[in-house]
PDB file of C-alpha atoms in Angstrom:
ATOM      1  CA  UNK A   1      28.314 -31.183  13.426  1.00 42.00           C
ATOM      2  CA  UNK A   2      28.263 -29.378  10.034  1.00 43.00           C
ATOM      3  CA  UNK A   3      30.548 -30.326   7.191  1.00 45.00           C
ATOM      4  CA  UNK A   4      32.052 -27.975   4.619  1.00 47.00           C
ATOM      5  CA  UNK A   5      30.518 -27.514   1.205  1.00 46.00           C
ATOM      6  CA  UNK A   6      32.688 -28.156  -1.848  1.00 44.00           C
ATOM      7  CA  UNK A   7      33.439 -24.416  -2.168  1.00 43.00           C
ATOM      8  CA  UNK A   8      34.399 -24.094   1.522  1.00 48.00           C
ATOM      9  CA  UNK A   9      36.580 -27.189   1.328  1.00 43.00           C
ATOM     10  CA  UNK A  10      38.464 -25.840  -1.674  1.00 43.00           C
ATOM     11  CA  UNK A  11      39.037 -22.528   0.049  1.00 46.00           C
ATOM     12  CA  UNK A  12      40.450 -24.145   3.160  1.00 45.00           C
ATOM     13  CA  UNK A  13      42.616 -26.491   1.128  1.00 42.00           C
ATOM     14  CA  UNK A  14      44.193 -23.801  -1.037  1.00 41.00           C
ATOM     15  CA  UNK A  15      47.158 -23.085   1.186  1.00 41.00           C
ATOM     16  CA  UNK A  16      47.921 -26.731   1.849  1.00 41.00           C
ATOM     17  CA  UNK A  17      47.676 -27.899  -1.755  1.00 39.00           C
ATOM     18  CA  UNK A  18      48.958 -24.905  -3.730  1.00 40.00           C
ATOM     19  CA  UNK A  19      52.501 -26.241  -3.982  1.00 41.00           C
ATOM     20  CA  UNK A  20      51.365 -29.511  -5.550  1.00 41.00           C
ATOM     21  CA  UNK A  21      49.041 -27.975  -8.125  1.00 41.00           C
ATOM     22  CA  UNK A  22      46.094 -29.926  -6.709  1.00 41.00           C
ATOM     23  CA  UNK A  23      44.121 -26.811  -5.935  1.00 40.00           C
ATOM     24  CA  UNK A  24      44.107 -25.695  -9.538  1.00 38.00           C
ATOM     25  CA  UNK A  25      42.817 -29.083 -10.570  1.00 40.00           C
ATOM     26  CA  UNK A  26      39.979 -29.113  -8.052  1.00 39.00           C
ATOM     27  CA  UNK A  27      38.962 -25.527  -8.654  1.00 39.00           C
ATOM     28  CA  UNK A  28      38.741 -26.102 -12.388  1.00 39.00           C
ATOM     29  CA  UNK A  29      36.487 -29.102 -11.737  1.00 38.00           C
ATOM     30  CA  UNK A  30      34.283 -27.289  -9.240  1.00 38.00           C
ATOM     31  CA  UNK A  31      33.798 -23.929 -10.956  1.00 37.00           C
ATOM     32  CA  UNK A  32      33.913 -24.760 -14.644  1.00 38.00           C
ATOM     33  CA  UNK A  33      34.382 -21.045 -15.419  1.00 41.00           C
ATOM     34  CA  UNK A  34      37.975 -21.054 -16.669  1.00 38.00           C
ATOM     35  CA  UNK A  35      38.743 -20.358 -20.337  1.00 39.00           C
ATOM     36  CA  UNK A  36      41.817 -22.596 -20.099  1.00 37.00           C
ATOM     37  CA  UNK A  37      41.593 -26.352 -20.744  1.00 36.00           C
ATOM     38  CA  UNK A  38      41.399 -28.266 -17.468  1.00 42.00           C
ATOM     39  CA  UNK A  39      44.657 -30.001 -16.564  1.00 42.00           C
ATOM     40  CA  UNK A  40      44.473 -32.397 -13.662  1.00 65.00           C
ATOM     41  CA  UNK A  41      47.173 -34.355 -11.960  1.00 88.00           C
ATOM     42  CA  UNK A  42      46.745 -37.655 -10.198  1.00 97.00           C
ATOM     43  CA  UNK A  43      44.046 -37.756  -7.558  1.00 97.00           C
ATOM     44  CA  UNK A  44      43.756 -39.968  -4.493  1.00 98.00           C
ATOM     45  CA  UNK A  45      40.593 -41.849  -3.695  1.00 98.00           C
ATOM     46  CA  UNK A  46      39.340 -44.883  -1.788  1.00 98.00           C
ATOM     47  CA  UNK A  47      37.828 -48.155  -2.971  1.00 97.00           C
ATOM     48  CA  UNK A  48      35.381 -49.573  -0.447  1.00 95.00           C
ATOM     49  CA  UNK A  49      36.595 -53.106  -1.078  1.00 89.00           C
ATOM     50  CA  UNK A  50      37.640 -53.644   2.542  1.00 89.00           C
ATOM     51  CA  UNK A  51      38.596 -50.220   3.817  1.00 94.00           C
ATOM     52  CA  UNK A  52      35.281 -48.450   4.315  1.00 92.00           C
ATOM     53  CA  UNK A  53      33.071 -51.430   3.516  1.00 91.00           C
ATOM     54  CA  UNK A  54      31.272 -51.114   6.862  1.00 92.00           C
ATOM     55  CA  UNK A  55      30.670 -47.351   6.626  1.00 94.00           C
ATOM     56  CA  UNK A  56      27.362 -45.933   5.521  1.00 93.00           C
ATOM     57  CA  UNK A  57      27.548 -43.165   2.953  1.00 94.00           C
ATOM     58  CA  UNK A  58      27.553 -40.177   5.375  1.00 95.00           C
ATOM     59  CA  UNK A  59      30.352 -41.767   7.426  1.00 96.00           C
ATOM     60  CA  UNK A  60      32.310 -42.620   4.302  1.00 96.00           C
ATOM     61  CA  UNK A  61      32.122 -39.068   2.989  1.00 97.00           C
ATOM     62  CA  UNK A  62      32.992 -37.597   6.379  1.00 97.00           C
ATOM     63  CA  UNK A  63      36.089 -39.791   6.746  1.00 98.00           C
ATOM     64  CA  UNK A  64      37.260 -39.122   3.204  1.00 98.00           C
ATOM     65  CA  UNK A  65      36.947 -35.374   3.812  1.00 98.00           C
ATOM     66  CA  UNK A  66      38.874 -35.652   7.078  1.00 98.00           C
ATOM     67  CA  UNK A  67      41.753 -37.529   5.444  1.00 98.00           C
ATOM     68  CA  UNK A  68      41.804 -35.549   2.162  1.00 97.00           C
ATOM     69  CA  UNK A  69      40.792 -38.498   0.008  1.00 98.00           C
ATOM     70  CA  UNK A  70      39.255 -36.681  -2.938  1.00 98.00           C
ATOM     71  CA  UNK A  71      37.057 -39.442  -4.319  1.00 98.00           C
ATOM     72  CA  UNK A  72      35.604 -42.860  -3.740  1.00 97.00           C
ATOM     73  CA  UNK A  73      34.764 -45.951  -5.778  1.00 97.00           C
ATOM     74  CA  UNK A  74      31.760 -47.597  -4.164  1.00 97.00           C
ATOM     75  CA  UNK A  75      32.116 -51.377  -4.198  1.00 93.00           C
ATOM     76  CA  UNK A  76      28.903 -53.277  -4.782  1.00 89.00           C
ATOM     77  CA  UNK A  77      27.352 -55.291  -1.898  1.00 83.00           C
ATOM     78  CA  UNK A  78      28.794 -53.092   0.871  1.00 74.00           C
ATOM     79  CA  UNK A  79      27.065 -51.086   3.556  1.00 76.00           C
ATOM     80  CA  UNK A  80      26.613 -47.834   1.652  1.00 79.00           C
ATOM     81  CA  UNK A  81      23.975 -49.696  -0.382  1.00 85.00           C
ATOM     82  CA  UNK A  82      24.453 -47.980  -3.756  1.00 93.00           C
ATOM     83  CA  UNK A  83      23.165 -50.807  -5.953  1.00 95.00           C
ATOM     84  CA  UNK A  84      21.200 -51.076  -9.219  1.00 96.00           C
ATOM     85  CA  UNK A  85      18.228 -52.222  -7.146  1.00 95.00           C
ATOM     86  CA  UNK A  86      17.692 -48.820  -5.485  1.00 96.00           C
ATOM     87  CA  UNK A  87      14.958 -46.552  -6.797  1.00 97.00           C
ATOM     88  CA  UNK A  88      14.861 -42.970  -8.007  1.00 97.00           C
ATOM     89  CA  UNK A  89      14.452 -41.439  -4.559  1.00 98.00           C
ATOM     90  CA  UNK A  90      17.518 -43.232  -3.220  1.00 96.00           C
ATOM     91  CA  UNK A  91      19.513 -42.403  -6.359  1.00 97.00           C
ATOM     92  CA  UNK A  92      18.642 -38.727  -6.056  1.00 98.00           C
ATOM     93  CA  UNK A  93      19.726 -38.792  -2.404  1.00 97.00           C
ATOM     94  CA  UNK A  94      23.109 -40.340  -3.280  1.00 97.00           C
ATOM     95  CA  UNK A  95      23.665 -37.758  -5.988  1.00 97.00           C
ATOM     96  CA  UNK A  96      22.783 -34.935  -3.596  1.00 98.00           C
ATOM     97  CA  UNK A  97      25.099 -36.212  -0.876  1.00 97.00           C
ATOM     98  CA  UNK A  98      28.026 -36.132  -3.285  1.00 97.00           C
ATOM     99  CA  UNK A  99      26.985 -32.752  -4.708  1.00 97.00           C
ATOM    100  CA  UNK A 100      27.042 -31.337  -1.165  1.00 97.00           C
ATOM    101  CA  UNK A 101      30.457 -32.852  -0.417  1.00 97.00           C
ATOM    102  CA  UNK A 102      33.959 -32.092  -1.711  1.00 97.00           C
ATOM    103  CA  UNK A 103      34.354 -35.851  -2.255  1.00 98.00           C
ATOM    104  CA  UNK A 104      33.809 -37.010  -5.839  1.00 98.00           C
ATOM    105  CA  UNK A 105      32.029 -40.215  -6.824  1.00 98.00           C
ATOM    106  CA  UNK A 106      34.902 -41.643  -8.830  1.00 98.00           C
ATOM    107  CA  UNK A 107      32.818 -44.635  -9.833  1.00 98.00           C
ATOM    108  CA  UNK A 108      31.052 -47.859  -8.958  1.00 97.00           C
ATOM    109  CA  UNK A 109      32.861 -51.150  -8.426  1.00 96.00           C
ATOM    110  CA  UNK A 110      30.842 -54.030  -9.842  1.00 96.00           C
ATOM    111  CA  UNK A 111      31.753 -57.706  -9.949  1.00 95.00           C
ATOM    112  CA  UNK A 112      30.550 -58.087 -13.539  1.00 97.00           C
ATOM    113  CA  UNK A 113      32.704 -60.484 -15.576  1.00 98.00           C
ATOM    114  CA  UNK A 114      32.626 -61.949 -19.077  1.00 98.00           C
ATOM    115  CA  UNK A 115      34.869 -65.028 -19.098  1.00 97.00           C
ATOM    116  CA  UNK A 116      32.307 -67.794 -18.489  1.00 97.00           C
ATOM    117  CA  UNK A 117      31.985 -70.525 -21.157  1.00 97.00           C
ATOM    118  CA  UNK A 118      28.201 -70.315 -20.627  1.00 98.00           C
ATOM    119  CA  UNK A 119      26.760 -67.710 -23.057  1.00 98.00           C
ATOM    120  CA  UNK A 120      23.767 -67.137 -20.786  1.00 98.00           C
ATOM    121  CA  UNK A 121      26.018 -66.207 -17.874  1.00 98.00           C
ATOM    122  CA  UNK A 122      27.988 -63.813 -20.067  1.00 98.00           C
ATOM    123  CA  UNK A 123      24.801 -62.181 -21.354  1.00 98.00           C
ATOM    124  CA  UNK A 124      23.501 -61.701 -17.814  1.00 98.00           C
ATOM    125  CA  UNK A 125      26.779 -60.051 -16.777  1.00 98.00           C
ATOM    126  CA  UNK A 126      26.593 -57.705 -19.759  1.00 98.00           C
ATOM    127  CA  UNK A 127      23.047 -56.704 -18.817  1.00 98.00           C
ATOM    128  CA  UNK A 128      24.113 -56.270 -15.188  1.00 98.00           C
ATOM    129  CA  UNK A 129      26.913 -53.982 -16.376  1.00 98.00           C
ATOM    130  CA  UNK A 130      24.410 -51.861 -18.271  1.00 98.00           C
ATOM    131  CA  UNK A 131      22.331 -51.560 -15.103  1.00 98.00           C
ATOM    132  CA  UNK A 132      25.418 -50.315 -13.244  1.00 98.00           C
ATOM    133  CA  UNK A 133      26.060 -47.816 -16.046  1.00 98.00           C
ATOM    134  CA  UNK A 134      22.563 -46.360 -15.710  1.00 98.00           C
ATOM    135  CA  UNK A 135      22.960 -46.223 -11.940  1.00 98.00           C
ATOM    136  CA  UNK A 136      26.378 -44.577 -12.209  1.00 98.00           C
ATOM    137  CA  UNK A 137      25.017 -41.912 -14.513  1.00 98.00           C
ATOM    138  CA  UNK A 138      22.038 -41.175 -12.269  1.00 98.00           C
ATOM    139  CA  UNK A 139      24.084 -40.854  -9.071  1.00 98.00           C
ATOM    140  CA  UNK A 140      26.762 -38.702 -10.712  1.00 98.00           C
ATOM    141  CA  UNK A 141      29.627 -41.184 -11.025  1.00 98.00           C
ATOM    142  CA  UNK A 142      32.386 -41.327 -13.617  1.00 98.00           C
ATOM    143  CA  UNK A 143      32.901 -45.014 -14.384  1.00 98.00           C
ATOM    144  CA  UNK A 144      32.016 -48.637 -13.694  1.00 98.00           C
ATOM    145  CA  UNK A 145      34.662 -51.195 -12.780  1.00 98.00           C
ATOM    146  CA  UNK A 146      34.300 -54.690 -14.267  1.00 98.00           C
ATOM    147  CA  UNK A 147      36.724 -57.605 -14.296  1.00 96.00           C
ATOM    148  CA  UNK A 148      37.794 -60.817 -15.875  1.00 95.00           C
ATOM    149  CA  UNK A 149      37.993 -63.485 -13.203  1.00 94.00           C
ATOM    150  CA  UNK A 150      40.085 -66.251 -14.723  1.00 96.00           C
ATOM    151  CA  UNK A 151      40.608 -68.501 -17.721  1.00 97.00           C
ATOM    152  CA  UNK A 152      38.093 -71.373 -17.791  1.00 96.00           C
ATOM    153  CA  UNK A 153      39.512 -74.878 -17.989  1.00 96.00           C
ATOM    154  CA  UNK A 154      39.035 -76.620 -21.301  1.00 96.00           C
ATOM    155  CA  UNK A 155      38.579 -73.442 -23.340  1.00 97.00           C
ATOM    156  CA  UNK A 156      41.258 -72.073 -25.661  1.00 98.00           C
ATOM    157  CA  UNK A 157      42.802 -68.960 -24.145  1.00 98.00           C
ATOM    158  CA  UNK A 158      42.454 -66.820 -27.318  1.00 98.00           C
ATOM    159  CA  UNK A 159      38.740 -67.657 -27.483  1.00 98.00           C
ATOM    160  CA  UNK A 160      38.163 -66.509 -23.887  1.00 98.00           C
ATOM    161  CA  UNK A 161      40.167 -63.313 -24.354  1.00 98.00           C
ATOM    162  CA  UNK A 162      38.237 -62.415 -27.505  1.00 98.00           C
ATOM    163  CA  UNK A 163      34.936 -63.129 -25.747  1.00 98.00           C
ATOM    164  CA  UNK A 164      35.878 -60.827 -22.881  1.00 98.00           C
ATOM    165  CA  UNK A 165      36.989 -58.137 -25.307  1.00 98.00           C
ATOM    166  CA  UNK A 166      33.793 -58.283 -27.366  1.00 98.00           C
ATOM    167  CA  UNK A 167      31.655 -58.154 -24.240  1.00 98.00           C
ATOM    168  CA  UNK A 168      33.658 -55.211 -22.921  1.00 98.00           C
ATOM    169  CA  UNK A 169      33.256 -53.406 -26.246  1.00 98.00           C
ATOM    170  CA  UNK A 170      29.479 -53.854 -26.154  1.00 98.00           C
ATOM    171  CA  UNK A 171      29.339 -52.419 -22.648  1.00 98.00           C
ATOM    172  CA  UNK A 172      31.612 -49.522 -23.625  1.00 98.00           C
ATOM    173  CA  UNK A 173      29.403 -48.612 -26.597  1.00 98.00           C
ATOM    174  CA  UNK A 174      26.368 -48.638 -24.311  1.00 98.00           C
ATOM    175  CA  UNK A 175      28.171 -46.587 -21.641  1.00 98.00           C
ATOM    176  CA  UNK A 176      29.234 -43.969 -24.184  1.00 98.00           C
ATOM    177  CA  UNK A 177      25.645 -42.740 -24.420  1.00 97.00           C
ATOM    178  CA  UNK A 178      25.773 -42.011 -20.676  1.00 98.00           C
ATOM    179  CA  UNK A 179      29.270 -40.490 -20.549  1.00 98.00           C
ATOM    180  CA  UNK A 180      30.522 -43.364 -18.391  1.00 98.00           C
ATOM    181  CA  UNK A 181      33.814 -45.288 -18.670  1.00 98.00           C
ATOM    182  CA  UNK A 182      33.994 -49.076 -18.366  1.00 98.00           C
ATOM    183  CA  UNK A 183      37.138 -49.909 -16.393  1.00 98.00           C
ATOM    184  CA  UNK A 184      38.528 -53.406 -16.852  1.00 98.00           C
ATOM    185  CA  UNK A 185      40.345 -54.416 -13.677  1.00 98.00           C
ATOM    186  CA  UNK A 186      43.555 -56.395 -14.174  1.00 98.00           C
ATOM    187  CA  UNK A 187      42.230 -59.386 -12.286  1.00 97.00           C
ATOM    188  CA  UNK A 188      41.857 -63.167 -12.211  1.00 96.00           C
ATOM    189  CA  UNK A 189      43.891 -66.335 -12.615  1.00 95.00           C
ATOM    190  CA  UNK A 190      45.683 -65.999 -15.934  1.00 96.00           C
ATOM    191  CA  UNK A 191      43.649 -62.984 -17.014  1.00 97.00           C
ATOM    192  CA  UNK A 192      45.693 -60.743 -14.708  1.00 97.00           C
ATOM    193  CA  UNK A 193      48.726 -61.246 -16.964  1.00 97.00           C
ATOM    194  CA  UNK A 194      49.269 -57.963 -18.776  1.00 98.00           C
ATOM    195  CA  UNK A 195      49.818 -59.492 -22.255  1.00 98.00           C
ATOM    196  CA  UNK A 196      46.334 -61.026 -21.926  1.00 98.00           C
ATOM    197  CA  UNK A 197      44.873 -57.700 -20.804  1.00 98.00           C
ATOM    198  CA  UNK A 198      46.465 -56.073 -23.854  1.00 98.00           C
ATOM    199  CA  UNK A 199      44.816 -58.673 -26.106  1.00 98.00           C
ATOM    200  CA  UNK A 200      41.432 -58.013 -24.504  1.00 98.00           C
ATOM    201  CA  UNK A 201      41.824 -54.265 -24.937  1.00 98.00           C
ATOM    202  CA  UNK A 202      42.856 -54.644 -28.577  1.00 98.00           C
ATOM    203  CA  UNK A 203      39.540 -56.408 -29.173  1.00 98.00           C
ATOM    204  CA  UNK A 204      37.605 -53.864 -27.089  1.00 98.00           C
ATOM    205  CA  UNK A 205      38.682 -50.998 -29.326  1.00 95.00           C
ATOM    206  CA  UNK A 206      36.438 -48.269 -27.901  1.00 97.00           C
ATOM    207  CA  UNK A 207      37.583 -45.152 -26.026  1.00 97.00           C
ATOM    208  CA  UNK A 208      35.167 -45.819 -23.165  1.00 98.00           C
ATOM    209  CA  UNK A 209      36.862 -49.178 -22.480  1.00 98.00           C
ATOM    210  CA  UNK A 210      39.844 -48.479 -20.232  1.00 98.00           C
ATOM    211  CA  UNK A 211      42.197 -50.435 -17.968  1.00 98.00           C
ATOM    212  CA  UNK A 212      42.097 -50.406 -14.185  1.00 98.00           C
ATOM    213  CA  UNK A 213      45.691 -51.209 -13.184  1.00 98.00           C
ATOM    214  CA  UNK A 214      45.495 -53.349 -10.050  1.00 98.00           C
ATOM    215  CA  UNK A 215      49.033 -53.551  -8.584  1.00 98.00           C
ATOM    216  CA  UNK A 216      49.278 -57.360  -8.736  1.00 97.00           C
ATOM    217  CA  UNK A 217      52.334 -59.567  -8.420  1.00 95.00           C
ATOM    218  CA  UNK A 218      51.809 -60.518 -12.069  1.00 96.00           C
ATOM    219  CA  UNK A 219      52.678 -56.926 -13.049  1.00 98.00           C
ATOM    220  CA  UNK A 220      56.301 -57.909 -12.414  1.00 97.00           C
ATOM    221  CA  UNK A 221      56.172 -61.172 -14.381  1.00 96.00           C
ATOM    222  CA  UNK A 222      57.754 -61.874 -17.749  1.00 95.00           C
ATOM    223  CA  UNK A 223      59.785 -58.913 -18.958  1.00 96.00           C
ATOM    224  CA  UNK A 224      58.976 -56.912 -15.836  1.00 97.00           C
ATOM    225  CA  UNK A 225      56.985 -53.936 -14.627  1.00 98.00           C
ATOM    226  CA  UNK A 226      58.023 -51.345 -17.182  1.00 98.00           C
ATOM    227  CA  UNK A 227      57.427 -53.638 -20.163  1.00 98.00           C
ATOM    228  CA  UNK A 228      54.014 -54.687 -18.846  1.00 98.00           C
ATOM    229  CA  UNK A 229      53.071 -51.100 -18.065  1.00 98.00           C
ATOM    230  CA  UNK A 230      53.890 -50.055 -21.607  1.00 98.00           C
ATOM    231  CA  UNK A 231      51.529 -52.721 -22.970  1.00 98.00           C
ATOM    232  CA  UNK A 232      48.490 -50.896 -21.587  1.00 98.00           C
ATOM    233  CA  UNK A 233      49.811 -47.386 -20.935  1.00 98.00           C
ATOM    234  CA  UNK A 234      47.657 -45.770 -23.613  1.00 97.00           C
ATOM    235  CA  UNK A 235      44.485 -47.381 -22.271  1.00 98.00           C
ATOM    236  CA  UNK A 236      44.899 -46.622 -18.571  1.00 98.00           C
ATOM    237  CA  UNK A 237      41.785 -45.248 -16.913  1.00 98.00           C
ATOM    238  CA  UNK A 238      42.256 -45.774 -13.180  1.00 98.00           C
ATOM    239  CA  UNK A 239      44.859 -47.222 -10.833  1.00 98.00           C
ATOM    240  CA  UNK A 240      44.035 -49.425  -7.846  1.00 98.00           C
ATOM    241  CA  UNK A 241      46.834 -49.033  -5.333  1.00 98.00           C
ATOM    242  CA  UNK A 242      47.210 -50.789  -1.990  1.00 97.00           C
ATOM    243  CA  UNK A 243      48.455 -49.743   1.435  1.00 98.00           C
ATOM    244  CA  UNK A 244      51.492 -47.595   0.617  1.00 98.00           C
ATOM    245  CA  UNK A 245      53.022 -48.406   4.003  1.00 97.00           C
ATOM    246  CA  UNK A 246      53.823 -51.870   2.654  1.00 96.00           C
ATOM    247  CA  UNK A 247      56.902 -52.443   0.490  1.00 94.00           C
ATOM    248  CA  UNK A 248      55.381 -55.532  -1.147  1.00 94.00           C
ATOM    249  CA  UNK A 249      55.002 -53.569  -4.408  1.00 98.00           C
ATOM    250  CA  UNK A 250      57.507 -51.191  -6.068  1.00 98.00           C
ATOM    251  CA  UNK A 251      55.529 -48.010  -5.498  1.00 98.00           C
ATOM    252  CA  UNK A 252      58.300 -45.616  -6.494  1.00 98.00           C
ATOM    253  CA  UNK A 253      58.736 -47.408  -9.830  1.00 98.00           C
ATOM    254  CA  UNK A 254      54.998 -47.387 -10.530  1.00 98.00           C
ATOM    255  CA  UNK A 255      54.597 -43.694  -9.780  1.00 98.00           C
ATOM    256  CA  UNK A 256      57.657 -42.916 -11.896  1.00 98.00           C
ATOM    257  CA  UNK A 257      55.985 -44.678 -14.811  1.00 98.00           C
ATOM    258  CA  UNK A 258      52.687 -42.906 -14.192  1.00 98.00           C
ATOM    259  CA  UNK A 259      54.361 -39.508 -14.153  1.00 97.00           C
ATOM    260  CA  UNK A 260      56.364 -40.294 -17.287  1.00 97.00           C
ATOM    261  CA  UNK A 261      53.109 -41.290 -18.994  1.00 97.00           C
ATOM    262  CA  UNK A 262      51.513 -38.007 -17.832  1.00 96.00           C
ATOM    263  CA  UNK A 263      48.777 -40.041 -16.178  1.00 97.00           C
ATOM    264  CA  UNK A 264      45.980 -37.780 -15.006  1.00 95.00           C
ATOM    265  CA  UNK A 265      43.329 -39.677 -13.142  1.00 95.00           C
ATOM    266  CA  UNK A 266      42.338 -41.606 -10.060  1.00 98.00           C
ATOM    267  CA  UNK A 267      44.705 -43.627  -7.919  1.00 98.00           C
ATOM    268  CA  UNK A 268      42.231 -45.485  -5.724  1.00 98.00           C
ATOM    269  CA  UNK A 269      43.355 -47.250  -2.581  1.00 98.00           C
ATOM    270  CA  UNK A 270      42.049 -50.694  -1.661  1.00 96.00           C
ATOM    271  CA  UNK A 271      43.562 -53.290   0.613  1.00 94.00           C
ATOM    272  CA  UNK A 272      42.463 -56.630   1.983  1.00 89.00           C
ATOM    273  CA  UNK A 273      44.146 -56.113   5.351  1.00 92.00           C
ATOM    274  CA  UNK A 274      42.181 -54.036   7.827  1.00 93.00           C
ATOM    275  CA  UNK A 275      44.224 -51.653  10.012  1.00 95.00           C
ATOM    276  CA  UNK A 276      43.249 -51.173  13.632  1.00 94.00           C
ATOM    277  CA  UNK A 277      42.644 -47.458  13.061  1.00 97.00           C
ATOM    278  CA  UNK A 278      41.389 -47.049   9.519  1.00 97.00           C
ATOM    279  CA  UNK A 279      41.162 -43.252   9.517  1.00 98.00           C
ATOM    280  CA  UNK A 280      44.739 -42.963  10.826  1.00 98.00           C
ATOM    281  CA  UNK A 281      45.894 -45.374   8.112  1.00 98.00           C
ATOM    282  CA  UNK A 282      44.198 -43.228   5.474  1.00 98.00           C
ATOM    283  CA  UNK A 283      45.995 -40.142   6.783  1.00 98.00           C
ATOM    284  CA  UNK A 284      49.341 -41.944   6.648  1.00 98.00           C
ATOM    285  CA  UNK A 285      48.662 -43.104   3.114  1.00 98.00           C
ATOM    286  CA  UNK A 286      47.764 -39.575   2.053  1.00 98.00           C
ATOM    287  CA  UNK A 287      51.159 -38.347   3.258  1.00 98.00           C
ATOM    288  CA  UNK A 288      53.004 -41.163   1.488  1.00 98.00           C
ATOM    289  CA  UNK A 289      51.002 -40.598  -1.695  1.00 98.00           C
ATOM    290  CA  UNK A 290      51.952 -36.915  -1.719  1.00 97.00           C
ATOM    291  CA  UNK A 291      55.634 -37.870  -1.647  1.00 97.00           C
ATOM    292  CA  UNK A 292      55.220 -40.338  -4.514  1.00 97.00           C
ATOM    293  CA  UNK A 293      53.139 -38.176  -6.846  1.00 95.00           C
TER     294      UNK A 293
END
């Protein structure tokens, strides 16, 4: 069975997406021949955290095309096998698969983290991040997701936050030479609190260091969602959303804030719960996402 090229996909999608302005965004990205500055709205993609973790790359691309998911963040350690350990031949093949598909490689999802009190562990995670940056560049991706993963016991909180921020800044400076963003996921015990993320980002004062909003319960803590959103609004790079069929998170409020902030970037779906029919769940989420955007 043949699959459409990027140009064929855009042509078929024109009628369906014209009303939302999505077609103009995709065409500008694909052709690059417009004299007008590119203006993109929000885009929907998939994170292979659980949904898609067992799909190889051809299956993943095929299912994203079928459900109109425009991009994908490839989570490390999963079946697609896009890891820093692969060689040039495999990297060229990954790049070609995406070039031949309408689906964009939104980025790579690493588990690199910089909160450890052990300097050697932190240094290794920084070097691992740099390896992901080189990989991301060579396979045609846009960014690398990293994370804090908690506040170590017995260490002053400001010291840990500064350490994370300095490490993130080093990785962002390195990534700048490759045109890659470093996306700090709002993640971890204590470190997922948005005031702490703001402190980290103030230290990591580099345009390639951006926030990956993660739709956590802690987003609603303290002074609430809108206050916490405002803390990092200017540094937002990507948004990790979850299954939109669940009302466990105030989706309408989040999308209202994103639209008010003129957010133009990836909203990437990940969820820990596996639906019985994953492709059907993706289709349902696409419909719900269209209503929210």
